[in-house]
């Protein structure tokens, strides 16, 4: 199973960016997809996770500004980021909990990370 993230970049404070992440490979079921981020010198933290098309959870710091969505037919998760702040600057990683074909347990897979930089 592979996760390929795209999007990100440099934006001024108050601006918007969108990220997408597509999972591919021997996927049988994806139970959960989401986004994490890691700023320099800090631990990786949860940004948003979506368990099906309607059940999502967000970090308090991004509630009301970020929206996570999922397109099950494409095994793709999106993150729309609005009203970005300098403190949102980090490397963003997508994650999926996947039951692969032929496997018996769900496993966590990570994308390669994409840089989001918000200038003040």
Coordinates of C-alpha atoms in Angstrom, one line a residue:
X1 CA 0.0 0.0 0.0
X2 CA 1.3 3.4 -0.9
X3 CA 0.1 6.9 -0.1
X4 CA 0.9 9.8 -2.4
X5 CA 0.4 13.3 -1.1
X6 CA 0.2 16.4 -3.2
X7 CA -0.4 20.1 -2.6
X8 CA 1.1 22.4 -0.1
X9 CA 3.5 25.2 -0.7
X10 CA 4.0 28.8 0.4
X11 CA 1.1 31.1 1.3
X12 CA 0.7 34.3 3.2
X13 CA -1.2 34.4 6.5
X14 CA -4.9 34.4 5.9
X15 CA -4.6 32.5 2.7
X16 CA -5.7 29.0 1.7
X17 CA -4.1 25.8 0.6
X18 CA -5.4 22.3 -0.2
X19 CA -3.8 19.0 0.2
X20 CA -4.8 15.6 -1.3
X21 CA -3.5 12.1 -0.7
X22 CA -4.3 9.0 -2.7
X23 CA -3.9 5.5 -1.5
X24 CA -3.1 2.7 -3.9
X25 CA -2.0 -0.9 -3.9
X26 CA -3.6 -4.0 -2.6
X27 CA -6.3 -2.3 -0.6
X28 CA -9.3 -4.2 0.7
X29 CA -10.8 -1.7 3.2
X30 CA -9.7 1.7 4.5
X31 CA -11.2 2.4 7.9
X32 CA -9.7 5.8 8.5
X33 CA -7.8 8.5 6.6
X34 CA -6.3 11.7 8.0
X35 CA -3.6 14.3 8.2
X36 CA -0.9 14.9 10.7
X37 CA 1.8 17.5 10.8
X38 CA 5.2 18.0 12.3
X39 CA 6.8 21.4 12.8
X40 CA 10.5 21.8 13.4
X41 CA 11.5 20.7 16.9
X42 CA 8.0 19.4 17.7
X43 CA 6.4 16.1 17.7
X44 CA 4.0 14.9 15.0
X45 CA 0.4 15.8 15.9
X46 CA -3.0 15.0 14.6
X47 CA -4.6 17.6 12.4
X48 CA -7.8 15.9 11.2
X49 CA -9.1 12.4 10.7
X50 CA -12.1 11.1 8.9
X51 CA -13.5 7.6 9.5
X52 CA -16.1 7.5 6.8
X53 CA -17.7 10.2 4.7
X54 CA -19.2 12.1 7.6
X55 CA -17.4 11.3 10.9
X56 CA -14.4 13.6 11.3
X57 CA -12.3 14.9 14.2
X58 CA -10.1 17.9 14.3
X59 CA -7.3 19.3 16.4
X60 CA -8.6 22.3 18.4
X61 CA -6.1 24.5 16.8
X62 CA -7.6 24.0 13.3
X63 CA -11.3 23.7 14.0
X64 CA -13.4 26.1 11.9
X65 CA -10.5 26.7 9.5
X66 CA -9.6 23.3 8.1
X67 CA -11.9 20.8 6.5
X68 CA -11.1 17.1 5.9
X69 CA -13.0 15.1 3.3
X70 CA -12.8 11.8 1.7
X71 CA -13.6 10.3 -1.7
X72 CA -14.0 6.6 -1.1
X73 CA -14.2 5.5 -4.7
X74 CA -10.7 7.0 -5.3
X75 CA -9.2 6.1 -1.9
X76 CA -8.4 9.8 -1.5
X77 CA -8.4 12.2 1.4
X78 CA -8.4 15.9 1.1
X79 CA -7.5 18.8 3.5
X80 CA -8.8 22.2 2.8
X81 CA -6.9 24.8 4.8
X82 CA -8.3 28.3 5.2
X83 CA -7.3 31.3 7.2
X84 CA -3.9 29.9 7.5
X85 CA -1.6 31.1 10.3
X86 CA 2.2 31.1 10.6
X87 CA 1.9 28.5 13.3
X88 CA 0.3 26.1 10.7
X89 CA 3.8 25.9 9.1
X90 CA 4.9 22.2 9.2
X91 CA 5.4 19.1 7.1
X92 CA 2.0 17.6 6.6
X93 CA 1.7 13.8 6.4
X94 CA -1.3 11.8 5.3
X95 CA -2.2 8.6 7.0
X96 CA -4.5 5.7 6.3
X97 CA -5.5 2.6 8.4
X98 CA -5.8 -0.1 5.8
X99 CA -6.8 -3.7 5.6
X100 CA -4.8 -4.9 2.7
X101 CA -5.8 -7.8 0.5
X102 CA -4.6 -11.0 2.0
X103 CA -3.9 -9.4 5.4
X104 CA -5.7 -10.0 8.6
X105 CA -5.2 -6.8 10.6
X106 CA -5.5 -3.1 9.8
X107 CA -2.1 -1.4 9.4
X108 CA -1.1 2.3 9.5
X109 CA 0.5 3.7 6.3
X110 CA 2.1 7.1 5.8
X111 CA 2.5 9.4 2.9
X112 CA 5.8 11.1 2.1
X113 CA 5.0 14.4 3.7
X114 CA 4.4 17.8 2.0
X115 CA 5.7 21.2 3.2
X116 CA 3.2 23.9 4.1
X117 CA 4.8 27.3 4.9
X118 CA 2.7 30.2 6.0
X119 CA 4.4 33.6 6.0
X120 CA 3.4 36.4 8.3

